[in-house]
PDB file of C-alpha atoms in Angstrom:
ATOM      1  CA  MET A 922     119.954  91.538  98.437  1.00  0.00           C
ATOM      2  CA  PRO A 923     117.648  91.724 101.498  1.00  0.00           C
ATOM      3  CA  ASP A 924     115.152  88.867 101.697  1.00  0.00           C
ATOM      4  CA  TYR A 925     112.412  90.868 103.519  1.00  0.00           C
ATOM      5  CA  LEU A 926     110.970  87.684 105.027  1.00  0.00           C
ATOM      6  CA  ASP A 927     111.106  89.044 108.574  1.00  0.00           C
ATOM      7  CA  ASP A 928     109.164  92.077 107.361  1.00  0.00           C
ATOM      8  CA  LEU A 929     106.663  89.799 105.654  1.00  0.00           C
ATOM      9  CA  ARG A 930     106.160  87.829 108.859  1.00  0.00           C
ATOM     10  CA  LEU A 931     105.578  91.105 110.692  1.00  0.00           C
ATOM     11  CA  ALA A 932     103.002  92.120 108.082  1.00  0.00           C
ATOM     12  CA  HIS A 933     101.098  88.914 108.850  1.00  0.00           C
ATOM     13  CA  VAL A 934     101.156  89.688 112.567  1.00  0.00           C
ATOM     14  CA  LEU A 935      99.852  93.204 111.860  1.00  0.00           C
ATOM     15  CA  ALA A 936      97.098  91.834 109.633  1.00  0.00           C
ATOM     16  CA  ASP A 937      96.047  89.260 112.232  1.00  0.00           C
ATOM     17  CA  ALA A 938      95.560  92.027 114.781  1.00  0.00           C
ATOM     18  CA  ALA A 939      93.731  94.293 112.327  1.00  0.00           C
ATOM     19  CA  ASP A 940      91.455  91.460 111.169  1.00  0.00           C
ATOM     20  CA  ALA A 941      90.322  90.755 114.720  1.00  0.00           C
ATOM     21  CA  GLY A 942      89.324  94.369 115.233  1.00  0.00           C
ATOM     22  CA  THR A 943      87.651  94.991 111.880  1.00  0.00           C
ATOM     23  CA  MET A 944      85.664  91.752 111.999  1.00  0.00           C
ATOM     24  CA  ASP A 945      84.487  92.551 115.518  1.00  0.00           C
ATOM     25  CA  ARG A 946      82.858  95.773 114.231  1.00  0.00           C
ATOM     26  CA  PHE A 947      81.717  94.481 110.812  1.00  0.00           C
ATOM     27  CA  LYS A 948      77.907  94.750 110.574  1.00  0.00           C
ATOM     28  CA  ALA A 949      77.727  96.313 114.046  1.00  0.00           C
ATOM     29  CA  LEU A 950      74.485  98.224 114.421  1.00  0.00           C
ATOM     30  CA  ASP A 951      76.204 100.979 116.406  1.00  0.00           C
ATOM     31  CA  LEU A 952      79.144 101.432 114.007  1.00  0.00           C
ATOM     32  CA  LYS A 953      80.158 105.096 113.907  1.00  0.00           C
ATOM     33  CA  VAL A 954      80.588 106.528 110.402  1.00  0.00           C
ATOM     34  CA  GLU A 955      81.902 109.996 109.527  1.00  0.00           C
ATOM     35  CA  THR A 956      82.437 111.840 106.247  1.00  0.00           C
ATOM     36  CA  LYS A 957      85.970 113.023 105.472  1.00  0.00           C
ATOM     37  CA  PRO A 958      86.715 116.319 103.654  1.00  0.00           C
ATOM     38  CA  ASP A 959      86.988 114.437 100.355  1.00  0.00           C
ATOM     39  CA  MET A 960      83.413 113.222 100.931  1.00  0.00           C
ATOM     40  CA  THR A 961      84.421 109.595 101.438  1.00  0.00           C
ATOM     41  CA  PRO A 962      83.314 107.680 104.540  1.00  0.00           C
ATOM     42  CA  VAL A 963      85.522 106.663 107.440  1.00  0.00           C
ATOM     43  CA  THR A 964      84.468 104.441 110.321  1.00  0.00           C
ATOM     44  CA  GLU A 965      85.699 103.952 113.844  1.00  0.00           C
ATOM     45  CA  ALA A 966      87.031 100.596 112.624  1.00  0.00           C
ATOM     46  CA  ASP A 967      89.242 102.277 109.988  1.00  0.00           C
ATOM     47  CA  LYS A 968      90.806 104.525 112.610  1.00  0.00           C
ATOM     48  CA  ALA A 969      91.190 101.805 115.224  1.00  0.00           C
ATOM     49  CA  ALA A 970      92.839  99.403 112.770  1.00  0.00           C
ATOM     50  CA  GLU A 971      95.346 101.996 111.611  1.00  0.00           C
ATOM     51  CA  GLU A 972      96.147 103.049 115.179  1.00  0.00           C
ATOM     52  CA  LEU A 973      96.703  99.396 116.104  1.00  0.00           C
ATOM     53  CA  ILE A 974      99.045  98.808 113.158  1.00  0.00           C
ATOM     54  CA  ARG A 975     100.960 102.007 113.846  1.00  0.00           C
ATOM     55  CA  GLY A 976     101.387 101.074 117.500  1.00  0.00           C
ATOM     56  CA  GLN A 977     102.802  97.656 116.653  1.00  0.00           C
ATOM     57  CA  LEU A 978     105.115  99.137 114.015  1.00  0.00           C
ATOM     58  CA  HIS A 979     106.446 101.714 116.471  1.00  0.00           C
ATOM     59  CA  ARG A 980     107.422  98.870 118.785  1.00  0.00           C
ATOM     60  CA  ALA A 981     108.712  96.416 116.168  1.00  0.00           C
ATOM     61  CA  ARG A 982     110.243  98.835 113.622  1.00  0.00           C
ATOM     62  CA  PRO A 983     110.824 102.136 115.479  1.00  0.00           C
ATOM     63  CA  ARG A 984     113.163 103.512 112.810  1.00  0.00           C
ATOM     64  CA  ASP A 985     110.707 103.004 109.937  1.00  0.00           C
ATOM     65  CA  ALA A 986     108.287 105.660 108.711  1.00  0.00           C
ATOM     66  CA  VAL A 987     104.553 104.965 108.472  1.00  0.00           C
ATOM     67  CA  LEU A 988     102.094 106.390 105.945  1.00  0.00           C
ATOM     68  CA  GLY A 989      98.424 105.627 106.489  1.00  0.00           C
ATOM     69  CA  GLU A 990      95.190 106.742 104.886  1.00  0.00           C
ATOM     70  CA  GLU A 991      93.655 108.050 108.100  1.00  0.00           C
ATOM     71  CA  PHE A 992      96.596 109.653 109.930  1.00  0.00           C
ATOM     72  CA  GLY A 993      99.115 110.608 107.230  1.00  0.00           C
ATOM     73  CA  ILE A 994     102.895 110.309 107.322  1.00  0.00           C
ATOM     74  CA  GLU A 995     104.998 109.894 110.440  1.00  0.00           C
ATOM     75  CA  GLY A 996     108.763 109.500 110.453  1.00  0.00           C
ATOM     76  CA  THR A 997     111.459 109.631 107.786  1.00  0.00           C
ATOM     77  CA  GLY A 998     114.076 107.333 106.367  1.00  0.00           C
ATOM     78  CA  PRO A 999     114.627 104.811 103.588  1.00  0.00           C
ATOM     79  CA  ARG A1000     111.898 102.399 104.751  1.00  0.00           C
ATOM     80  CA  ARG A1001     108.225 103.318 104.830  1.00  0.00           C
ATOM     81  CA  TRP A1002     105.215 101.188 105.762  1.00  0.00           C
ATOM     82  CA  VAL A1003     102.079 102.110 103.821  1.00  0.00           C
ATOM     83  CA  VAL A1004      98.705 101.179 105.323  1.00  0.00           C
ATOM     84  CA  ASP A1005      95.103 101.260 104.159  1.00  0.00           C
ATOM     85  CA  PRO A1006      93.245 100.009 107.243  1.00  0.00           C
ATOM     86  CA  ILE A1007      90.045  99.225 105.311  1.00  0.00           C
ATOM     87  CA  ASP A1008      90.141  99.321 101.531  1.00  0.00           C
ATOM     88  CA  GLY A1009      86.478  99.247 100.570  1.00  0.00           C
ATOM     89  CA  THR A1010      85.012 101.260 103.445  1.00  0.00           C
ATOM     90  CA  LYS A1011      81.738 101.809 101.554  1.00  0.00           C
ATOM     91  CA  ASN A1012      81.336  98.040 101.313  1.00  0.00           C
ATOM     92  CA  TYR A1013      82.251  97.677 104.979  1.00  0.00           C
ATOM     93  CA  VAL A1014      79.592 100.210 105.984  1.00  0.00           C
ATOM     94  CA  ARG A1015      76.883  98.438 103.955  1.00  0.00           C
ATOM     95  CA  GLY A1016      77.769  94.928 105.118  1.00  0.00           C
ATOM     96  CA  VAL A1017      79.308  93.836 101.806  1.00  0.00           C
ATOM     97  CA  PRO A1018      82.220  91.446 102.571  1.00  0.00           C
ATOM     98  CA  VAL A1019      84.539  92.794  99.832  1.00  0.00           C
ATOM     99  CA  TRP A1020      86.978  94.891 101.896  1.00  0.00           C
ATOM    100  CA  ALA A1021      90.523  94.357 103.101  1.00  0.00           C
ATOM    101  CA  THR A1022      93.429  95.699 105.092  1.00  0.00           C
ATOM    102  CA  LEU A1023      96.365  96.587 102.830  1.00  0.00           C
ATOM    103  CA  ILE A1024      99.881  96.661 104.275  1.00  0.00           C
ATOM    104  CA  SER A1025     103.031  97.367 102.297  1.00  0.00           C
ATOM    105  CA  LEU A1026     106.669  98.112 103.025  1.00  0.00           C
ATOM    106  CA  MET A1027     108.310 100.500 100.578  1.00  0.00           C
ATOM    107  CA  GLU A1028     112.052 101.057 100.355  1.00  0.00           C
ATOM    108  CA  ALA A1029     113.950 103.958  98.833  1.00  0.00           C
ATOM    109  CA  GLY A1030     116.006 103.271  95.712  1.00  0.00           C
ATOM    110  CA  GLU A1031     117.230 104.808  92.483  1.00  0.00           C
ATOM    111  CA  ASN A1032     113.660 105.193  91.219  1.00  0.00           C
ATOM    112  CA  GLY A1033     112.200 106.469  94.481  1.00  0.00           C
ATOM    113  CA  PHE A1034     110.243 104.423  96.970  1.00  0.00           C
ATOM    114  CA  GLN A1035     109.153 101.039  95.648  1.00  0.00           C
ATOM    115  CA  PRO A1036     107.142  98.282  97.387  1.00  0.00           C
ATOM    116  CA  VAL A1037     109.220  95.350  98.608  1.00  0.00           C
ATOM    117  CA  VAL A1038     106.554  93.642 100.761  1.00  0.00           C
ATOM    118  CA  GLY A1039     102.799  93.605 100.283  1.00  0.00           C
ATOM    119  CA  LEU A1040      99.922  91.924 102.084  1.00  0.00           C
ATOM    120  CA  VAL A1041      96.180  92.084 101.456  1.00  0.00           C
ATOM    121  CA  SER A1042      93.917  90.534 104.084  1.00  0.00           C
ATOM    122  CA  ALA A1043      90.178  90.179 103.461  1.00  0.00           C
ATOM    123  CA  PRO A1044      88.865  88.477 106.617  1.00  0.00           C
ATOM    124  CA  ALA A1045      85.171  88.597 105.674  1.00  0.00           C
ATOM    125  CA  LEU A1046      86.098  86.604 102.542  1.00  0.00           C
ATOM    126  CA  ASN A1047      88.470  84.408 104.567  1.00  0.00           C
ATOM    127  CA  ARG A1048      91.240  85.239 102.068  1.00  0.00           C
ATOM    128  CA  ARG A1049      94.757  86.638 102.271  1.00  0.00           C
ATOM    129  CA  TRP A1050      97.404  87.358  99.632  1.00  0.00           C
ATOM    130  CA  TRP A1051     101.044  88.444 100.026  1.00  0.00           C
ATOM    131  CA  ALA A1052     104.409  88.877  98.348  1.00  0.00           C
ATOM    132  CA  ALA A1053     107.999  89.895  99.037  1.00  0.00           C
ATOM    133  CA  ARG A1054     110.463  91.077  96.429  1.00  0.00           C
ATOM    134  CA  GLY A1055     112.268  88.155  94.829  1.00  0.00           C
ATOM    135  CA  HIS A1056     110.225  85.515  96.660  1.00  0.00           C
ATOM    136  CA  GLY A1057     107.041  85.326  94.588  1.00  0.00           C
ATOM    137  CA  ALA A1058     103.408  85.878  95.541  1.00  0.00           C
ATOM    138  CA  PHE A1059     101.171  83.572  97.550  1.00  0.00           C
ATOM    139  CA  THR A1060      97.698  83.124  98.949  1.00  0.00           C
ATOM    140  CA  GLY A1061      96.448  81.222 101.967  1.00  0.00           C
ATOM    141  CA  ARG A1062      95.412  81.730 105.564  1.00  0.00           C
ATOM    142  CA  SER A1063      98.937  81.486 107.020  1.00  0.00           C
ATOM    143  CA  LEU A1064     102.577  81.224 106.003  1.00  0.00           C
ATOM    144  CA  SER A1065     102.439  77.456 106.554  1.00  0.00           C
ATOM    145  CA  ALA A1066      99.501  76.717 104.215  1.00  0.00           C
ATOM    146  CA  VAL A1067      99.966  78.509 100.911  1.00  0.00           C
ATOM    147  CA  SER A1068      99.435  78.364  97.167  1.00  0.00           C
ATOM    148  CA  ARG A1069     101.737  80.228  94.795  1.00  0.00           C
ATOM    149  CA  LEU A1070     100.137  82.882  92.612  1.00  0.00           C
ATOM    150  CA  LYS A1071     100.684  83.092  88.874  1.00  0.00           C
ATOM    151  CA  VAL A1072      99.016  85.336  86.319  1.00  0.00           C
ATOM    152  CA  SER A1073      97.160  83.941  83.333  1.00  0.00           C
ATOM    153  CA  ALA A1074      98.583  83.142  79.904  1.00  0.00           C
ATOM    154  CA  VAL A1075      95.701  84.765  77.993  1.00  0.00           C
ATOM    155  CA  SER A1076      97.223  86.671  75.068  1.00  0.00           C
ATOM    156  CA  ARG A1077      94.214  87.978  73.100  1.00  0.00           C
ATOM    157  CA  LEU A1078      91.824  90.705  74.193  1.00  0.00           C
ATOM    158  CA  GLN A1079      88.851  88.755  72.844  1.00  0.00           C
ATOM    159  CA  ASP A1080      89.677  86.004  75.351  1.00  0.00           C
ATOM    160  CA  ALA A1081      90.364  88.315  78.298  1.00  0.00           C
ATOM    161  CA  SER A1082      88.413  89.109  81.453  1.00  0.00           C
ATOM    162  CA  PHE A1083      88.546  92.812  82.425  1.00  0.00           C
ATOM    163  CA  ALA A1084      87.636  94.068  85.914  1.00  0.00           C
ATOM    164  CA  TYR A1085      87.003  97.630  87.094  1.00  0.00           C
ATOM    165  CA  SER A1086      85.386  99.562  89.951  1.00  0.00           C
ATOM    166  CA  SER A1087      82.889 101.973  88.383  1.00  0.00           C
ATOM    167  CA  LEU A1088      82.159 104.003  85.270  1.00  0.00           C
ATOM    168  CA  SER A1089      81.932 107.461  86.839  1.00  0.00           C
ATOM    169  CA  GLY A1090      85.663 108.014  87.344  1.00  0.00           C
ATOM    170  CA  TRP A1091      86.456 107.172  83.727  1.00  0.00           C
ATOM    171  CA  GLU A1092      83.827 109.634  82.539  1.00  0.00           C
ATOM    172  CA  GLU A1093      85.058 112.401  84.856  1.00  0.00           C
ATOM    173  CA  GLN A1094      88.580 112.040  83.447  1.00  0.00           C
ATOM    174  CA  GLY A1095      87.479 111.973  79.829  1.00  0.00           C
ATOM    175  CA  ARG A1096      88.598 108.373  79.409  1.00  0.00           C
ATOM    176  CA  LEU A1097      85.170 106.769  79.077  1.00  0.00           C
ATOM    177  CA  ASP A1098      85.333 106.257  75.303  1.00  0.00           C
ATOM    178  CA  GLY A1099      88.523 104.202  75.576  1.00  0.00           C
ATOM    179  CA  PHE A1100      87.112 102.284  78.525  1.00  0.00           C
ATOM    180  CA  LEU A1101      83.950 101.386  76.622  1.00  0.00           C
ATOM    181  CA  ASP A1102      85.929 100.450  73.516  1.00  0.00           C
ATOM    182  CA  LEU A1103      88.044  98.095  75.595  1.00  0.00           C
ATOM    183  CA  SER A1104      84.984  96.593  77.274  1.00  0.00           C
ATOM    184  CA  ARG A1105      83.511  95.798  73.845  1.00  0.00           C
ATOM    185  CA  LYS A1106      86.665  93.998  72.705  1.00  0.00           C
ATOM    186  CA  VAL A1107      87.245  91.743  75.714  1.00  0.00           C
ATOM    187  CA  TRP A1108      85.463  88.492  76.446  1.00  0.00           C
ATOM    188  CA  ARG A1109      84.043  89.546  79.801  1.00  0.00           C
ATOM    189  CA  THR A1110      83.785  92.561  82.113  1.00  0.00           C
ATOM    190  CA  ARG A1111      82.938  92.649  85.806  1.00  0.00           C
ATOM    191  CA  GLY A1112      82.879  95.478  88.366  1.00  0.00           C
ATOM    192  CA  TYR A1113      84.388  93.694  91.376  1.00  0.00           C
ATOM    193  CA  GLY A1114      86.003  96.838  92.764  1.00  0.00           C
ATOM    194  CA  ASP A1115      88.732  97.896  95.185  1.00  0.00           C
ATOM    195  CA  PHE A1116      91.585  95.442  95.946  1.00  0.00           C
ATOM    196  CA  TRP A1117      89.897  92.300  94.632  1.00  0.00           C
ATOM    197  CA  PRO A1118      90.497  92.648  90.861  1.00  0.00           C
ATOM    198  CA  TYR A1119      94.243  93.000  91.441  1.00  0.00           C
ATOM    199  CA  MET A1120      94.297  89.848  93.511  1.00  0.00           C
ATOM    200  CA  MET A1121      92.391  88.016  90.777  1.00  0.00           C
ATOM    201  CA  VAL A1122      94.917  89.228  88.199  1.00  0.00           C
ATOM    202  CA  ALA A1123      97.646  87.768  90.420  1.00  0.00           C
ATOM    203  CA  GLU A1124      95.669  84.511  90.706  1.00  0.00           C
ATOM    204  CA  GLY A1125      95.100  84.306  86.941  1.00  0.00           C
ATOM    205  CA  SER A1126      91.306  84.377  87.155  1.00  0.00           C
ATOM    206  CA  VAL A1127      91.157  87.927  85.724  1.00  0.00           C
ATOM    207  CA  ASP A1128      93.508  89.178  82.996  1.00  0.00           C
ATOM    208  CA  LEU A1129      93.143  92.973  83.148  1.00  0.00           C
ATOM    209  CA  CYS A1130      92.028  95.603  85.626  1.00  0.00           C
ATOM    210  CA  ALA A1131      92.344  99.361  85.975  1.00  0.00           C
ATOM    211  CA  GLU A1132      91.173 102.320  88.049  1.00  0.00           C
ATOM    212  CA  PRO A1133      91.332 106.008  87.065  1.00  0.00           C
ATOM    213  CA  GLU A1134      91.958 107.641  90.451  1.00  0.00           C
ATOM    214  CA  LEU A1135      93.771 106.132  93.443  1.00  0.00           C
ATOM    215  CA  SER A1136      96.088 106.948  96.346  1.00  0.00           C
ATOM    216  CA  LEU A1137      99.391 105.281  97.157  1.00  0.00           C
ATOM    217  CA  TRP A1138      97.900 103.246 100.017  1.00  0.00           C
ATOM    218  CA  ASP A1139      95.333 101.815  97.575  1.00  0.00           C
ATOM    219  CA  MET A1140      98.059 100.475  95.301  1.00  0.00           C
ATOM    220  CA  ALA A1141     101.364  99.697  97.034  1.00  0.00           C
ATOM    221  CA  ALA A1142     100.486  96.224  98.329  1.00  0.00           C
ATOM    222  CA  ASN A1143      98.582  95.321  95.166  1.00  0.00           C
ATOM    223  CA  ALA A1144     101.499  96.350  92.966  1.00  0.00           C
ATOM    224  CA  ILE A1145     104.100  93.980  94.383  1.00  0.00           C
ATOM    225  CA  ILE A1146     101.645  91.077  94.630  1.00  0.00           C
ATOM    226  CA  VAL A1147     100.748  91.436  90.936  1.00  0.00           C
ATOM    227  CA  THR A1148     104.357  91.811  89.790  1.00  0.00           C
ATOM    228  CA  GLU A1149     105.680  88.969  91.937  1.00  0.00           C
ATOM    229  CA  ALA A1150     102.949  86.798  90.401  1.00  0.00           C
ATOM    230  CA  GLY A1151     104.438  87.575  86.981  1.00  0.00           C
ATOM    231  CA  GLY A1152     102.144  90.415  85.942  1.00  0.00           C
ATOM    232  CA  SER A1153     102.515  94.102  85.166  1.00  0.00           C
ATOM    233  CA  PHE A1154     101.426  97.015  87.378  1.00  0.00           C
ATOM    234  CA  THR A1155     101.750 100.587  86.128  1.00  0.00           C
ATOM    235  CA  GLY A1156      99.930 103.876  86.027  1.00  0.00           C
ATOM    236  CA  LEU A1157      97.786 104.667  83.028  1.00  0.00           C
ATOM    237  CA  ASP A1158     100.821 106.618  81.789  1.00  0.00           C
ATOM    238  CA  GLY A1159     102.832 103.394  81.732  1.00  0.00           C
ATOM    239  CA  ARG A1160     105.055 104.343  84.684  1.00  0.00           C
ATOM    240  CA  PRO A1161     105.889 101.167  86.628  1.00  0.00           C
ATOM    241  CA  GLY A1162     104.715 100.920  90.210  1.00  0.00           C
ATOM    242  CA  PRO A1163     102.084 102.678  92.320  1.00  0.00           C
ATOM    243  CA  HIS A1164     103.058 106.319  91.715  1.00  0.00           C
ATOM    244  CA  SER A1165     100.738 107.678  89.017  1.00  0.00           C
ATOM    245  CA  GLU A1166      97.543 108.242  91.074  1.00  0.00           C
ATOM    246  CA  ASN A1167      95.820 105.590  88.948  1.00  0.00           C
ATOM    247  CA  ALA A1168      96.503 101.981  88.086  1.00  0.00           C
ATOM    248  CA  ALA A1169      96.571  99.429  85.304  1.00  0.00           C
ATOM    249  CA  ALA A1170      97.335  95.795  86.089  1.00  0.00           C
ATOM    250  CA  SER A1171      97.501  92.817  83.775  1.00  0.00           C
ATOM    251  CA  ASN A1172      99.079  89.462  83.101  1.00  0.00           C
ATOM    252  CA  GLY A1173     101.763  91.375  81.181  1.00  0.00           C
ATOM    253  CA  LEU A1174     100.887  89.932  77.792  1.00  0.00           C
ATOM    254  CA  LEU A1175      98.005  92.365  77.330  1.00  0.00           C
ATOM    255  CA  HIS A1176      99.421  95.393  79.116  1.00  0.00           C
ATOM    256  CA  ASP A1177     100.271  97.518  76.096  1.00  0.00           C
ATOM    257  CA  GLU A1178      96.782  97.042  74.661  1.00  0.00           C
ATOM    258  CA  LEU A1179      95.240  97.883  78.027  1.00  0.00           C
ATOM    259  CA  LEU A1180      97.190 101.144  78.188  1.00  0.00           C
ATOM    260  CA  ASP A1181      96.477 102.002  74.555  1.00  0.00           C
ATOM    261  CA  HIS A1182      92.762 102.022  75.314  1.00  0.00           C
ATOM    262  CA  LEU A1183      92.821 103.810  78.645  1.00  0.00           C
ATOM    263  CA  LYS A1184      95.689 106.301  78.708  1.00  0.00           C
ATOM    264  CA  SER A1185      94.278 108.879  76.284  1.00  0.00           C
ATOM    265  CA  ARG A1186      91.716 111.530  77.181  1.00  0.00           C
ATOM    266  CA  ARG A1187      89.023 112.821  74.848  1.00  0.00           C
TER     267      ARG A1187
END
């Protein structure tokens, strides 16, 4: 079984380079912001970070494919790097420090491409999280100073903390009733948004989180970090991994109840 540790070390090098560039432009008064066809914002920093990561991957892993949010897919083969240069661009544009670069390596297998390495770097929060298949999940500022991640042991909804991004997506998909019912049953709800709730599930400080509409680059890194920390990561349909265009993550003990509330449409 491959250990993927060389790939994980490369992911850290890529994140270090991306962090330097994104932090240099964070809160810049002359930051250039455009609107993409899907009406979401993209900044010069998003594009520059992805171009930087792609360039380093072409040199270090020339046989691997790369899929990024800003520039699509390039290359073929059984190994594919998946990159979201800035997850939380709206926060980035407004000067909110909750944004991160997401880097994942996915490898082809019997069940399609699955993440085997994941790294989430949030430099404005001075936080980083990562995982490699079979090696667990960790947080820290470098590979030499780490803490192992482990999900919570909360087993009752009435004791659980549930995190989400916004209400509008649930309403648009006809899932708002189940979402609200779940929010009434849990102990606490908070709208942290983007990558952060998944990292808190992995840390054990949040027990449940879900989003109704996502892309692969939003989920791949989060998925392996949550699962290597002992949790569950599926689509709202219950399909394991980051392939359902939406996500549900939990400590595992509460996953069935999470899906029961959110998977049905009304």
